[in-house]
Short mmCIF file of C-alpha atoms in Angstrom, two decimals:
data_model
loop_
_atom_site.label_atom_id
_atom_site.label_comp_id
_atom_site.label_asym_id
_atom_site.label_seq_id
_atom_site.Cartn_x
_atom_site.Cartn_y
_atom_site.Cartn_z
CA MET A 1 -1.61 -97.83 1.10
CA ARG A 2 1.73 -97.70 2.77
CA THR A 3 3.12 -95.80 -0.19
CA PHE A 4 0.34 -93.19 -0.06
CA ALA A 5 0.86 -92.57 3.62
CA GLN A 6 4.54 -92.13 3.16
CA THR A 7 3.93 -89.69 0.36
CA LEU A 8 1.47 -87.67 2.44
CA ALA A 9 3.85 -87.47 5.36
CA ALA A 10 6.62 -86.32 3.14
CA SER A 11 4.40 -83.54 1.75
CA ILE A 12 3.49 -82.36 5.24
CA VAL A 13 7.11 -82.28 6.25
CA CYS A 14 8.03 -80.29 3.16
CA GLY A 15 5.20 -77.79 3.75
CA ALA A 16 6.22 -77.26 7.34
CA ALA A 17 9.80 -76.73 6.27
CA ALA A 18 8.68 -74.13 3.71
CA LEU A 19 6.65 -72.28 6.30
CA ALA A 20 9.52 -72.32 8.72
CA ALA A 21 11.78 -70.88 6.08
CA ALA A 22 9.29 -68.11 5.14
CA ALA A 23 8.71 -66.86 8.75
CA PRO A 24 12.11 -65.19 9.23
CA ALA A 25 11.72 -63.26 5.95
CA TYR A 26 8.33 -61.86 7.04
CA ALA A 27 9.72 -60.95 10.41
CA GLN A 28 12.59 -59.12 8.75
CA ARG A 29 10.17 -57.17 6.55
CA ALA A 30 8.10 -56.20 9.62
CA SER A 31 11.21 -55.17 11.52
CA LEU A 32 12.40 -52.99 8.62
CA ALA A 33 9.05 -51.16 8.47
CA ASP A 34 9.22 -50.45 12.17
CA ARG A 35 12.72 -49.09 11.84
CA VAL A 36 11.65 -46.81 8.98
CA ALA A 37 8.73 -45.54 11.07
CA VAL A 38 11.07 -44.83 13.96
CA LEU A 39 13.46 -42.92 11.70
CA GLU A 40 10.60 -40.91 10.24
CA GLN A 41 9.42 -40.11 13.75
CA ARG A 42 12.89 -39.00 14.73
CA ALA A 43 13.14 -36.83 11.66
CA ALA A 44 9.79 -35.25 12.52
CA ASN A 45 10.97 -34.70 16.10
CA ASN A 46 14.16 -33.09 14.85
CA GLN A 47 12.13 -30.66 12.72
CA ALA A 48 9.95 -29.86 15.72
CA ASN A 49 13.08 -29.23 17.76
CA VAL A 50 14.39 -26.92 15.07
CA ASP A 51 11.08 -25.02 15.04
CA LEU A 52 11.10 -24.82 18.83
CA LEU A 53 14.66 -23.57 18.81
CA ASN A 54 13.73 -20.89 16.31
CA GLN A 55 10.80 -19.83 18.49
CA VAL A 56 13.03 -19.67 21.57
CA THR A 57 15.54 -17.55 19.68
CA GLN A 58 12.80 -15.19 18.54
CA LEU A 59 11.41 -14.93 22.07
CA LYS A 60 14.87 -14.13 23.41
CA SER A 61 15.20 -11.32 20.87
CA GLU A 62 11.79 -9.93 21.80
CA LEU A 63 12.64 -10.17 25.51
CA GLN A 64 15.87 -8.28 24.96
CA ALA A 65 13.96 -5.58 23.07
CA LEU A 66 11.43 -5.33 25.90
CA ARG A 67 14.22 -5.05 28.46
CA SER A 68 15.72 -2.19 26.47
CA GLN A 69 12.34 -0.45 26.40
CA VAL A 70 11.89 -0.97 30.15
CA GLU A 71 15.34 0.48 30.85
CA GLU A 72 14.54 3.48 28.64
CA LEU A 73 11.20 4.01 30.38
CA GLN A 74 12.87 3.74 33.78
CA GLN A 75 15.37 6.37 32.76
CA GLN A 76 12.60 8.65 31.52
CA ASN A 77 10.67 8.08 34.74
CA GLN A 78 13.70 9.01 36.83
CA GLN A 79 14.16 12.16 34.79
CA LEU A 80 10.48 13.07 35.21
CA GLN A 81 10.67 12.45 38.96
CA GLN A 82 13.74 14.63 39.27
CA SER A 83 12.13 17.32 37.13
CA SER A 84 8.94 17.17 39.22
CA LYS A 85 10.98 17.36 42.41
CA ASN A 86 12.89 20.39 41.14
CA GLN A 87 9.67 22.10 40.08
CA TYR A 88 8.06 21.35 43.44
CA LEU A 89 11.04 22.72 45.37
CA ASP A 90 11.08 25.84 43.21
CA LEU A 91 7.33 26.25 43.59
CA ASP A 92 7.49 25.67 47.33
CA GLY A 93 10.20 28.30 47.68
CA ARG A 94 8.20 30.81 45.68
CA LEU A 95 5.08 30.07 47.71
CA ASN A 96 6.99 30.49 50.94
CA GLN A 97 8.06 33.91 49.75
CA LEU A 98 4.54 34.87 48.71
CA GLU A 99 2.66 33.36 51.64
CA GLY A 100 4.57 35.53 54.08
CA GLY A 101 4.56 33.49 57.26
CA ALA A 102 5.52 35.14 60.55
CA PRO A 103 8.75 33.46 61.72
CA PRO A 104 10.63 34.59 64.81
CA ALA A 105 12.42 37.92 64.81
CA PRO A 106 14.13 39.95 67.55
CA ALA A 107 11.66 41.33 70.05
CA SER A 108 13.26 44.75 69.69
CA ALA A 109 12.22 45.06 66.04
CA PRO A 110 10.73 48.49 65.37
CA ALA A 111 6.99 48.84 65.39
CA ALA A 112 5.05 49.45 62.22
CA ALA A 113 5.03 52.97 60.88
CA ALA A 114 2.28 55.32 62.00
CA PRO A 115 -0.85 55.10 59.85
CA LYS A 116 -1.45 57.56 57.08
CA PRO A 117 -4.07 57.88 54.38
CA ALA A 118 -3.41 55.58 51.45
CA ALA A 119 -4.91 55.43 47.99
CA PRO A 120 -6.41 52.15 46.78
CA THR A 121 -3.70 49.67 45.83
CA VAL A 122 -3.43 46.04 44.95
CA ALA A 123 -2.57 43.53 47.65
CA ALA A 124 0.92 43.98 48.97
CA PRO A 125 3.28 41.02 48.46
CA PRO A 126 3.63 38.98 51.66
CA PRO A 127 7.08 38.93 53.30
CA ALA A 128 9.63 36.36 52.24
CA ALA A 129 10.11 33.13 54.16
CA HIS A 130 12.31 33.36 57.28
CA ALA A 131 11.80 37.14 57.44
CA ALA A 132 10.01 39.08 60.15
CA ALA A 133 6.33 39.80 59.63
CA GLN A 134 5.60 43.17 58.12
CA ASP A 135 2.51 45.35 58.12
CA ARG A 136 1.38 48.68 56.79
CA PRO A 137 -1.42 51.10 57.60
CA PRO A 138 -4.83 49.79 56.54
CA ALA A 139 -6.25 50.80 53.19
CA VAL A 140 -9.71 50.09 51.76
CA TYR A 141 -10.45 49.91 48.05
CA GLY A 142 -12.88 52.57 46.96
CA ASP A 143 -12.74 54.33 50.33
CA PRO A 144 -9.32 55.90 50.87
CA GLY A 145 -10.71 58.58 53.18
CA ALA A 146 -9.26 59.51 56.49
CA VAL A 147 -7.96 56.59 58.48
CA ALA A 148 -8.85 57.93 61.90
CA GLN A 149 -8.34 55.85 65.00
CA SER A 150 -7.57 56.54 68.58
CA ALA A 151 -4.08 56.32 70.00
CA ASP A 152 -5.27 53.49 72.23
CA GLU A 153 -6.38 51.39 69.23
CA ARG A 154 -3.07 51.88 67.44
CA SER A 155 -1.10 51.16 70.58
CA ALA A 156 -3.02 47.93 71.28
CA TYR A 157 -2.56 46.83 67.67
CA ASP A 158 1.19 47.53 67.74
CA ILE A 159 1.67 45.52 70.94
CA ALA A 160 -0.05 42.50 69.39
CA PHE A 161 1.84 42.89 66.12
CA ASN A 162 5.19 43.14 67.90
CA ALA A 163 4.42 39.86 69.69
CA LEU A 164 3.76 38.29 66.30
CA LYS A 165 7.06 39.59 64.90
CA ALA A 166 8.84 38.18 67.92
CA GLY A 167 7.44 34.72 67.22
CA LEU A 168 5.23 34.73 70.32
CA TYR A 169 2.30 33.30 68.43
CA ALA A 170 0.20 32.26 71.43
CA ASP A 171 0.58 35.77 72.90
CA SER A 172 -0.11 37.47 69.58
CA ALA A 173 -3.23 35.34 69.05
CA ARG A 174 -4.50 36.26 72.51
CA MET A 175 -3.74 39.97 71.99
CA PHE A 176 -5.28 40.16 68.51
CA GLN A 177 -8.39 38.37 69.80
CA ALA A 178 -8.68 40.88 72.64
CA PHE A 179 -8.14 43.73 70.16
CA ILE A 180 -10.98 42.49 67.92
CA GLU A 181 -13.29 42.18 70.90
CA THR A 182 -12.40 45.70 72.04
CA TYR A 183 -12.49 47.29 68.58
CA PRO A 184 -14.94 45.13 66.56
CA ASN A 185 -15.28 47.84 63.90
CA GLY A 186 -11.96 49.59 64.31
CA THR A 187 -9.73 50.82 61.53
CA TYR A 188 -7.21 48.07 62.23
CA THR A 189 -9.77 45.31 62.75
CA PRO A 190 -9.29 43.80 59.24
CA ASN A 191 -5.53 43.74 59.79
CA ALA A 192 -6.03 42.22 63.22
CA LEU A 193 -8.23 39.49 61.75
CA TYR A 194 -5.58 38.70 59.17
CA TRP A 195 -2.73 38.49 61.66
CA LEU A 196 -4.85 36.55 64.12
CA GLY A 197 -5.40 34.01 61.36
CA GLU A 198 -1.68 34.08 60.60
CA SER A 199 -0.87 33.45 64.28
CA TYR A 200 -2.93 30.28 64.07
CA TYR A 201 -1.73 29.31 60.57
CA VAL A 202 1.99 29.31 61.36
CA THR A 203 1.34 26.97 64.30
CA GLN A 204 -0.69 24.69 61.98
CA ASN A 205 -3.93 25.39 63.83
CA TYR A 206 -5.66 25.46 60.46
CA GLN A 207 -9.26 25.28 61.66
CA LEU A 208 -9.00 28.45 63.77
CA ALA A 209 -6.95 30.14 61.05
CA LEU A 210 -9.64 29.32 58.50
CA VAL A 211 -12.30 31.00 60.65
CA GLN A 212 -10.34 34.27 60.87
CA PHE A 213 -9.46 34.45 57.17
CA GLN A 214 -13.03 33.65 56.19
CA SER A 215 -14.39 36.29 58.57
CA LEU A 216 -12.02 38.90 57.14
CA TYR A 217 -12.93 38.09 53.55
CA GLU A 218 -16.67 38.06 54.20
CA ARG A 219 -16.69 41.27 56.28
CA TYR A 220 -14.16 43.25 54.22
CA PRO A 221 -14.21 41.91 50.63
CA THR A 222 -12.69 45.13 49.24
CA HIS A 223 -9.94 45.53 51.82
CA ASP A 224 -6.36 45.31 50.60
CA LYS A 225 -5.88 42.17 52.71
CA ALA A 226 -8.90 40.42 51.18
CA PRO A 227 -6.88 38.68 48.42
CA GLY A 228 -4.34 37.41 50.94
CA ALA A 229 -7.11 36.33 53.30
CA LEU A 230 -8.83 34.33 50.56
CA LEU A 231 -5.49 32.76 49.60
CA LYS A 232 -4.79 31.79 53.20
CA LEU A 233 -8.32 30.44 53.49
CA GLY A 234 -7.54 28.06 50.63
CA LEU A 235 -4.19 27.11 52.15
CA SER A 236 -5.86 26.44 55.50
CA GLN A 237 -8.35 24.15 53.75
CA GLN A 238 -5.41 22.35 52.17
CA GLY A 239 -3.82 22.00 55.60
CA LEU A 240 -7.07 20.37 56.76
CA ARG A 241 -6.88 17.99 53.78
CA GLN A 242 -10.01 19.56 52.29
CA ILE A 243 -8.44 19.38 48.85
CA ASP A 244 -11.57 19.92 46.75
CA ALA A 245 -12.58 22.96 48.80
CA ALA A 246 -9.02 24.28 48.66
CA GLU A 247 -8.95 24.01 44.88
CA ARG A 248 -12.25 25.89 44.60
CA THR A 249 -11.05 28.65 46.93
CA LEU A 250 -7.70 29.02 45.18
CA GLY A 251 -9.50 29.14 41.85
CA GLU A 252 -11.68 31.95 43.24
CA VAL A 253 -8.53 33.89 44.18
CA VAL A 254 -7.28 33.63 40.60
CA ALA A 255 -10.65 34.65 39.18
CA ARG A 256 -11.43 37.53 41.55
CA PHE A 257 -7.98 39.07 41.91
CA PRO A 258 -6.16 38.53 38.60
CA GLY A 259 -2.66 39.92 38.33
CA THR A 260 -2.10 40.12 42.08
CA ASP A 261 0.59 38.31 44.02
CA ALA A 262 -2.15 36.38 45.80
CA ALA A 263 -3.54 35.19 42.44
CA ARG A 264 -0.10 34.09 41.26
CA ALA A 265 0.52 32.22 44.51
CA ALA A 266 -2.93 30.61 44.26
CA SER A 267 -2.23 29.54 40.66
CA ASP A 268 1.10 28.00 41.66
CA ARG A 269 -0.50 26.12 44.54
CA LEU A 270 -3.30 24.89 42.28
CA ASN A 271 -0.70 23.52 39.88
CA ALA A 272 1.05 21.81 42.78
CA LEU A 273 -2.21 20.22 43.94
CA GLN A 274 -3.00 18.99 40.44
CA LEU A 275 0.51 17.59 40.14
CA GLY A 276 0.01 15.82 43.46
CA ARG A 277 -3.18 14.19 42.15
CA LEU A 278 -1.26 12.73 39.20
CA ARG A 279 1.31 10.99 41.39
#
């Protein structure tokens, strides 16, 4: 019995020793697998970094290309703005010449020439900007007969017109209004209506100007000042910020009076309004 027990103990001791010896080898194998997994993970991360770097490089190239396009577009935009500005200034100068405002002039400027019969003609070009207002004897399309008026009518008209030429717009407006009330159907009444409207227009009293130009155009649609009156009606509407109405009126000038200075001025102003809508 004692021999069997000793033998059994010896076997247990040997088994334990074998297990103790095998444990480090298993641990080493497990540690090696972990290290391989770590290396594989690192390799995968390195590839991801390479891919990310390539993407960043590509994005930088695309960004540089976009910047170049933006700079080119900015340059084109600046050129278009400058071109639009030049066109507007040129158009504004031409309109100023055609609109024929009534800026100040010496009070001693000679009065308008005495009236004389005139054959039907197209609308006379308005005076240039910064020049004294000019007038001519009235003429009516289709009715060039005798232009008869009393000396008192002509004298009253000349006094009002001289005030306009002198830049006394409040006085000229008052005098032309009195003239129209005194001579509601006179030979110079259409001219007086036009210059009354002009007296208001140059002082930016667009609502009163509009009334005079509209009255002239409706009462005397064949008068030689009718095209200019319709043009100024449209410009007065523009001054009142009635843009849609102004465009319709200016379009009517172009349609009804083709080839006239008023039609050309209306066309230029229409283009300017359309350009303004695009900004």
